[in-house]
mmCIF file of N, CA and C in Angstrom:
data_model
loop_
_atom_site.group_PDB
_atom_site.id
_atom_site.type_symbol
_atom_site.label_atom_id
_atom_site.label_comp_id
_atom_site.label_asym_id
_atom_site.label_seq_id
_atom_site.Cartn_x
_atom_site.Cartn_y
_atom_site.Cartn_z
ATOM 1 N N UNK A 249 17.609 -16.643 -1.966
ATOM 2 C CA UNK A 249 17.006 -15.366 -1.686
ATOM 3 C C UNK A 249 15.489 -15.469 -1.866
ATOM 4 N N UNK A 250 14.808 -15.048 -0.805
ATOM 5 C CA UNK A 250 13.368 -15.203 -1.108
ATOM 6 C C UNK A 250 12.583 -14.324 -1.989
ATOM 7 N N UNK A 251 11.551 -14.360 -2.769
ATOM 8 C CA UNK A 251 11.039 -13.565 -3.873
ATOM 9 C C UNK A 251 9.512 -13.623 -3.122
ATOM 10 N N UNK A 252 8.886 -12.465 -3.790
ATOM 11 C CA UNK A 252 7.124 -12.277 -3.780
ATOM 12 C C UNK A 252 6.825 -13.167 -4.824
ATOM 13 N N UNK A 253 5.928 -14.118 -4.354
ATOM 14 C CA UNK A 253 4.949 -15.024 -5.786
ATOM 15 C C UNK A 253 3.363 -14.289 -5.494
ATOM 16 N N UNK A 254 3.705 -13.280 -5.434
ATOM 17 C CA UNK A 254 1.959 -12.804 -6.205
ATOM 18 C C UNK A 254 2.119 -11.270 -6.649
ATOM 19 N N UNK A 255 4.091 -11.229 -7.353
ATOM 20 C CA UNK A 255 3.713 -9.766 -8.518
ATOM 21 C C UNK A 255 2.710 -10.191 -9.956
ATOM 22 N N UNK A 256 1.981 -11.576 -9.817
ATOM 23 C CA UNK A 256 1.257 -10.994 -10.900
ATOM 24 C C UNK A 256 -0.125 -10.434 -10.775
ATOM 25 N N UNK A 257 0.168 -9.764 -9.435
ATOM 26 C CA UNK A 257 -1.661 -9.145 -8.737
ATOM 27 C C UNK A 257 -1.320 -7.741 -8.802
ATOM 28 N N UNK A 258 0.206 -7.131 -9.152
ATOM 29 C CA UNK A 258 0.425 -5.813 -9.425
ATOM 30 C C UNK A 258 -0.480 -5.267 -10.780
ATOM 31 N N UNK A 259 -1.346 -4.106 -10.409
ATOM 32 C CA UNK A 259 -1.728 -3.854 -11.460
ATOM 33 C C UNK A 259 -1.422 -2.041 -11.897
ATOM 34 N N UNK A 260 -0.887 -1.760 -10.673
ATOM 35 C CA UNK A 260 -0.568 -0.327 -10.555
ATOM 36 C C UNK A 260 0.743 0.053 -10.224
ATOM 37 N N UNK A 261 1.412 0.571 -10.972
ATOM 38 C CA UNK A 261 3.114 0.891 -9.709
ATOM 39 C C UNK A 261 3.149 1.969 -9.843
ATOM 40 N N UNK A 262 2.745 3.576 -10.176
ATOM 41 C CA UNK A 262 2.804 4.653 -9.749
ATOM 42 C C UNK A 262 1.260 5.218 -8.446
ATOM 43 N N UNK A 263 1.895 5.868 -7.702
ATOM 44 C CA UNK A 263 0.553 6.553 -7.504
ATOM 45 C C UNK A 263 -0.035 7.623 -8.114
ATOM 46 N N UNK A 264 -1.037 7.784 -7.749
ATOM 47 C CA UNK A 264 -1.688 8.759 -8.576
ATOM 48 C C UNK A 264 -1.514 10.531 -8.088
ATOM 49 N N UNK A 265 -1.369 11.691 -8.227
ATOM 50 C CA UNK A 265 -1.301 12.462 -8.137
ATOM 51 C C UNK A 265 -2.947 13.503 -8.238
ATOM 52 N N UNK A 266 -3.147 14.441 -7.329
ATOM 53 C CA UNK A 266 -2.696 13.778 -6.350
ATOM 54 C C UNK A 266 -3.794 12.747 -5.492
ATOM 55 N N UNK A 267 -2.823 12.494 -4.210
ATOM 56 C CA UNK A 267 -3.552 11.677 -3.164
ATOM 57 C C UNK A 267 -3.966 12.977 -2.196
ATOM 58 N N UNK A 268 -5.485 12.864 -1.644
ATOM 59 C CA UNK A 268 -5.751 13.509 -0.489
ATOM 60 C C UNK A 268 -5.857 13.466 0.466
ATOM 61 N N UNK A 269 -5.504 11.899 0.914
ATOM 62 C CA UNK A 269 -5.478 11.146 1.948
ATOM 63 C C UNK A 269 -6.050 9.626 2.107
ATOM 64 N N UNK A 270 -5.930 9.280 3.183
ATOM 65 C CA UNK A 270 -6.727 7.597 3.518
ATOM 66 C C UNK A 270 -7.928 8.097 2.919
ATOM 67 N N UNK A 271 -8.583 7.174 2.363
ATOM 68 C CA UNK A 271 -9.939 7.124 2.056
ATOM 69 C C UNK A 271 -11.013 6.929 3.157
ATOM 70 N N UNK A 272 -10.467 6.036 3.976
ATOM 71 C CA UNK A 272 -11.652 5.596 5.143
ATOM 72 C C UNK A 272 -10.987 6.850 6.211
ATOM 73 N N UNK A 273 -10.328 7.157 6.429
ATOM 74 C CA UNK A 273 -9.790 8.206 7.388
ATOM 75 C C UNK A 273 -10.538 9.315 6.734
ATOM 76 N N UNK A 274 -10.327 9.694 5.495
ATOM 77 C CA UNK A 274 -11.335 11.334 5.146
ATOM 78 C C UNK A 274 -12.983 10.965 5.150
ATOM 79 N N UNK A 275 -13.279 9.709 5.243
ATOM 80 C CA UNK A 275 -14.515 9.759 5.201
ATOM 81 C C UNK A 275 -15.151 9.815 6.762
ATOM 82 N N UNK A 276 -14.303 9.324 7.541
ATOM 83 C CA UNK A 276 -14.942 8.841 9.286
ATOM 84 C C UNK A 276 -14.149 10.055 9.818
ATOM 85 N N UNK A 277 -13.213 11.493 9.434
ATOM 86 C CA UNK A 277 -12.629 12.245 9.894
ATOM 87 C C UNK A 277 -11.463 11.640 10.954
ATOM 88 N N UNK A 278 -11.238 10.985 10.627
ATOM 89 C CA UNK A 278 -9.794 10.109 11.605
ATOM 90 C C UNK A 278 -8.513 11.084 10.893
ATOM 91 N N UNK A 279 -7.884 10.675 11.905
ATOM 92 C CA UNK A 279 -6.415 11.092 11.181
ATOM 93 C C UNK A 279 -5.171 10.025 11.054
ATOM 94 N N UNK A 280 -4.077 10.137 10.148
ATOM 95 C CA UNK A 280 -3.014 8.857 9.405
ATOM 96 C C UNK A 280 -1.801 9.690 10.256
ATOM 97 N N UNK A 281 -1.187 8.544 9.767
ATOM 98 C CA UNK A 281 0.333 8.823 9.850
ATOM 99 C C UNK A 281 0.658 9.039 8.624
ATOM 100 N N UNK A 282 0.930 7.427 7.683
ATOM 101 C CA UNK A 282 1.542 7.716 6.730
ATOM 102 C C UNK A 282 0.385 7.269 5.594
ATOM 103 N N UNK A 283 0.355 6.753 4.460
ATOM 104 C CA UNK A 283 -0.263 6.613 3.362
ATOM 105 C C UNK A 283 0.444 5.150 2.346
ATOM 106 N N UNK A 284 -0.537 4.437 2.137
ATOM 107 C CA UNK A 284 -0.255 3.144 1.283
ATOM 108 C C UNK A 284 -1.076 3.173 0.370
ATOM 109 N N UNK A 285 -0.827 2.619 -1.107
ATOM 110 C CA UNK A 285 -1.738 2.361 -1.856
ATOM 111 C C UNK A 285 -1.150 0.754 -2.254
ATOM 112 N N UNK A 286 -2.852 0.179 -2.624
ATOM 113 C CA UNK A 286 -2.649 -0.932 -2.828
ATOM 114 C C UNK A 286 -2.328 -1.191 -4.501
ATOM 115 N N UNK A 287 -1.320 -2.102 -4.841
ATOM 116 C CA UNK A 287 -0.822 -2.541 -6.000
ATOM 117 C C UNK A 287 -1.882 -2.830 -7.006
ATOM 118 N N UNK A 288 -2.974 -3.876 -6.642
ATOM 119 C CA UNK A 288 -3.974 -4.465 -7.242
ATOM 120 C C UNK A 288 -5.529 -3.376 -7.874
ATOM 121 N N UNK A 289 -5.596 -2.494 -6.959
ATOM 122 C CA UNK A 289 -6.407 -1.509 -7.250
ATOM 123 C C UNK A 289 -6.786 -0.179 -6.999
ATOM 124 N N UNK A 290 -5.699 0.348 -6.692
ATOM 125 C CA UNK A 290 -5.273 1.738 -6.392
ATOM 126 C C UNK A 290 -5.700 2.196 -5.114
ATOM 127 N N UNK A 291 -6.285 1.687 -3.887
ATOM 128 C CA UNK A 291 -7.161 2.000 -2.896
ATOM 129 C C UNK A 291 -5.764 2.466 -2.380
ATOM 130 N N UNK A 292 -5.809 3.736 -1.296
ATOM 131 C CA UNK A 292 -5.327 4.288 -0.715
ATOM 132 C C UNK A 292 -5.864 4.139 0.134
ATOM 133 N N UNK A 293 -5.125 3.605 1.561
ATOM 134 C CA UNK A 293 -5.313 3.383 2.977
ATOM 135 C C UNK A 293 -3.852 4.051 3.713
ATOM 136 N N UNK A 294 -4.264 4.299 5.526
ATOM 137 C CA UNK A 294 -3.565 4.195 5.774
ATOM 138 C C UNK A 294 -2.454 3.470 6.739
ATOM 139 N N UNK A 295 -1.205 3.580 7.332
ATOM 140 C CA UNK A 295 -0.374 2.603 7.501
ATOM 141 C C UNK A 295 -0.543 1.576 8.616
ATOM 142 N N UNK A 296 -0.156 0.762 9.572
ATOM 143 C CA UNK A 296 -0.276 0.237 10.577
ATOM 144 C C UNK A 296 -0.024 1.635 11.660
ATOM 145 N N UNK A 297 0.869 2.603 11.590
ATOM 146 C CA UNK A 297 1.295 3.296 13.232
ATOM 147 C C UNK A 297 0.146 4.184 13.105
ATOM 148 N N UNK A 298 -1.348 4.146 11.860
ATOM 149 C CA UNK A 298 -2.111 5.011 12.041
ATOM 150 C C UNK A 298 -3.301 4.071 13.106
ATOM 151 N N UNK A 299 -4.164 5.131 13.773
ATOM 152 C CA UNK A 299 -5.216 4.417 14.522
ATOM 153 C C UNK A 299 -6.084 3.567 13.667
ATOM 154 N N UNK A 300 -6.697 4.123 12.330
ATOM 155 C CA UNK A 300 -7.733 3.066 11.772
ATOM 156 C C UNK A 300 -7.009 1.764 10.683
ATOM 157 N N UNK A 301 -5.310 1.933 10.409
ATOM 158 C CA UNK A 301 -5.034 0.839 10.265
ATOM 159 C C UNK A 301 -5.512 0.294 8.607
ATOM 160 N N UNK A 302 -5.880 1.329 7.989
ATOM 161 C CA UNK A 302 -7.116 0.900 6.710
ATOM 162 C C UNK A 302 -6.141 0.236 5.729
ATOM 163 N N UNK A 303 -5.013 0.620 5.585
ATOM 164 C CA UNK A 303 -4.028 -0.274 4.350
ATOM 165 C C UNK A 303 -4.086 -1.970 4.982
ATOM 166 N N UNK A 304 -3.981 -2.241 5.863
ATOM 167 C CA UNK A 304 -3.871 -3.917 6.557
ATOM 168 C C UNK A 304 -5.020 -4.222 6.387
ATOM 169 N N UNK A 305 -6.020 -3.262 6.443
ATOM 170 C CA UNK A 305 -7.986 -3.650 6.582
ATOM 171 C C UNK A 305 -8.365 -3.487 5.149
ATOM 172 N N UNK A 306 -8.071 -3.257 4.121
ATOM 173 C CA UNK A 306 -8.388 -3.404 2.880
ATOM 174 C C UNK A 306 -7.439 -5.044 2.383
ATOM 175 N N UNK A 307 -6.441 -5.182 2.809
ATOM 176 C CA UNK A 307 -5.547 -6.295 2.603
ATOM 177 C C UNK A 307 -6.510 -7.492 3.236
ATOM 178 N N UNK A 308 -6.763 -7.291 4.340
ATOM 179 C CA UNK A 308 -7.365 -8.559 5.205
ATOM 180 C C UNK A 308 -9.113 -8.148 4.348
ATOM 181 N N UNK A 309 -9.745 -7.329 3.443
ATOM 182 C CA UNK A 309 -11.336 -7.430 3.369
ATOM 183 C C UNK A 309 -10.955 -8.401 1.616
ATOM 184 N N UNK A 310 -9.900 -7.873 1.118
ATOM 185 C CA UNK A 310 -10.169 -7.545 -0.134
ATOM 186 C C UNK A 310 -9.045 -9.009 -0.746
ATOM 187 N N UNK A 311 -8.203 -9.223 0.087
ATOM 188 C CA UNK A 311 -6.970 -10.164 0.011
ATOM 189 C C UNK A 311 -6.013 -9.705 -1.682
ATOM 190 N N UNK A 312 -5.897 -8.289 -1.924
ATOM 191 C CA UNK A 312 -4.904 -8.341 -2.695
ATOM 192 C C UNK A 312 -3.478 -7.744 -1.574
ATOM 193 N N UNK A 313 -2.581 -8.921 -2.460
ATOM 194 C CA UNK A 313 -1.873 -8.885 -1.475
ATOM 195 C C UNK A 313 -0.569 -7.933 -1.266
ATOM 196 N N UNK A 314 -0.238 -7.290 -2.483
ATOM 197 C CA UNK A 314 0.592 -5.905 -2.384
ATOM 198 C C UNK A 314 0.549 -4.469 -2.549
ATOM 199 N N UNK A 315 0.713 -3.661 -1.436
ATOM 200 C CA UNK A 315 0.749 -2.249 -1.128
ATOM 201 C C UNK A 315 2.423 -1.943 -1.820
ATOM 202 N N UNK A 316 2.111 -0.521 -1.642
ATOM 203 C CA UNK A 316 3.546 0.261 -1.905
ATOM 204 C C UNK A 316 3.050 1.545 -1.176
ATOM 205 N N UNK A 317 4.047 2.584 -0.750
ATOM 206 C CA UNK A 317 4.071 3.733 0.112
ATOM 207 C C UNK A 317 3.431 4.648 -0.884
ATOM 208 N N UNK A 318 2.343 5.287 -0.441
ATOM 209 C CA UNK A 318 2.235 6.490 -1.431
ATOM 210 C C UNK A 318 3.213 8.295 -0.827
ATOM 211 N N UNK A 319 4.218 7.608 0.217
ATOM 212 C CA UNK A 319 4.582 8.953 0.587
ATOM 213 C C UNK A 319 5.370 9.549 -0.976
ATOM 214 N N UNK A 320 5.160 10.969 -0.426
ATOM 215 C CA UNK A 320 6.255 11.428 -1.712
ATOM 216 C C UNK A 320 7.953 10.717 -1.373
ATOM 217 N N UNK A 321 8.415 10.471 -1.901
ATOM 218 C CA UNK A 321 9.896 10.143 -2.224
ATOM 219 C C UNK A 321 10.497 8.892 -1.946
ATOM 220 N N UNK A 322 9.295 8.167 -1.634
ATOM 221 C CA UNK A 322 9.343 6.681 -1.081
ATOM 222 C C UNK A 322 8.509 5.793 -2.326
ATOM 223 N N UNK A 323 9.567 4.568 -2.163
ATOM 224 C CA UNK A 323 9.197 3.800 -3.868
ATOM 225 C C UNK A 323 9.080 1.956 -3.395
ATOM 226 N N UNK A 324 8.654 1.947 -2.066
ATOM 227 C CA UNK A 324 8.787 0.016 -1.613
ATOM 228 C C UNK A 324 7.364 -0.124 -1.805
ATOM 229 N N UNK A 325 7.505 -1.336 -2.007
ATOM 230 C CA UNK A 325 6.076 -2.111 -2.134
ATOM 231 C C UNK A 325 6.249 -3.579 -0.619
ATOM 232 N N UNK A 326 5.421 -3.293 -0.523
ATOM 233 C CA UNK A 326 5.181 -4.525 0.860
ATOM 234 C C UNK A 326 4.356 -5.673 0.402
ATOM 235 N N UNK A 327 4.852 -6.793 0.206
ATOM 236 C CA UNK A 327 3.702 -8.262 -0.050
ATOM 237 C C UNK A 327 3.401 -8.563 1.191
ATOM 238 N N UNK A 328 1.826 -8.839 1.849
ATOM 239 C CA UNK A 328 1.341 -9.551 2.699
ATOM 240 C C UNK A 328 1.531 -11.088 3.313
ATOM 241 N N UNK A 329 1.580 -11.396 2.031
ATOM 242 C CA UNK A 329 1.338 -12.697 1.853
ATOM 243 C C UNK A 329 2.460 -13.638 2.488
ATOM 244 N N UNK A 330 3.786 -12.680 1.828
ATOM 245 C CA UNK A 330 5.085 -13.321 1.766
ATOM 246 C C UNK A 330 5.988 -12.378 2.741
ATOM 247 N N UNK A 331 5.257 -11.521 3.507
ATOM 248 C CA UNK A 331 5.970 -10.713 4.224
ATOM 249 C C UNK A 331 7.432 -10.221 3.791
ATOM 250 N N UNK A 332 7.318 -9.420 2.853
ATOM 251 C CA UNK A 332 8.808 -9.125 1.930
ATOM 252 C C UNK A 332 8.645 -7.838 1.614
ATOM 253 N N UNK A 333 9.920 -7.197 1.702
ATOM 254 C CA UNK A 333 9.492 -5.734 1.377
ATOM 255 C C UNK A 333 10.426 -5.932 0.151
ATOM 256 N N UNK A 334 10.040 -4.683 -0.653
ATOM 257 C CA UNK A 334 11.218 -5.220 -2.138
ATOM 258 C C UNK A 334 10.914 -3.750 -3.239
ATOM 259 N N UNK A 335 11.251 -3.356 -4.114
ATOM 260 C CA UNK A 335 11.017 -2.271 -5.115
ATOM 261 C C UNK A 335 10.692 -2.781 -6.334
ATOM 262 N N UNK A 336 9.571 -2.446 -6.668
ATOM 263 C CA UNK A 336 9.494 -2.805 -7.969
ATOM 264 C C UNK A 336 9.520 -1.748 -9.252
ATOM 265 N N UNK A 337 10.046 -1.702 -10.320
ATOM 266 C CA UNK A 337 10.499 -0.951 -11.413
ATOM 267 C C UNK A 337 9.750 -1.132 -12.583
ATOM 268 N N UNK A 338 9.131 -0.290 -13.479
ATOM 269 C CA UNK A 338 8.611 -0.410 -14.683
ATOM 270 C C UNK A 338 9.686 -0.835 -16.059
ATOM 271 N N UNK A 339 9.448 -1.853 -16.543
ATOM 272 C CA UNK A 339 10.016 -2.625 -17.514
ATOM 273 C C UNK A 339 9.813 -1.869 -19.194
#
């Protein structure tokens, strides 16, 4: 079974409350679909089906390599690196 080798770049597993949106989307007035925050440093971007794409464009500026959904009721985290989707749980 394949595993993520870079949960030790998780530095966040809740989001924060609240979120007001993509960051680069409220700043350039764009609009999202959905909402990601990144594992490593809380940046909120948003998804690939949005036009500016900012969760993949913080991944490709910044290279940390796991997001998780900031929608409400949704709990996956996505690795880049290792292309794996998976849940991660507080210990």
């Amino acid at each position: 079974m394949a595993g993520c080798s870079h949960l030790d770049s998780v530095e966040i597993l809740e989001v924060p409350e609240p979120v007001a949106g993509c960051e680069e989307c409220l700043e350039s007035g764009m609009q999202w679909v959905h909402l990601r925050m990144c594992q490593s440093c809380g940046h909120i971007g948003c998804c690939d089906n949005s036009p500016g794409r900012h969760a993949t464009a913080h991944n490709a500026s910044s290279g940390h390599p796991i997001i998780r959904s900031a929608e409400p009721g949704e709990d996956w985290s996505w690795c880049y690196e290792d292309e794996l989707m998976f849940r991660l749980r507080a210990s």
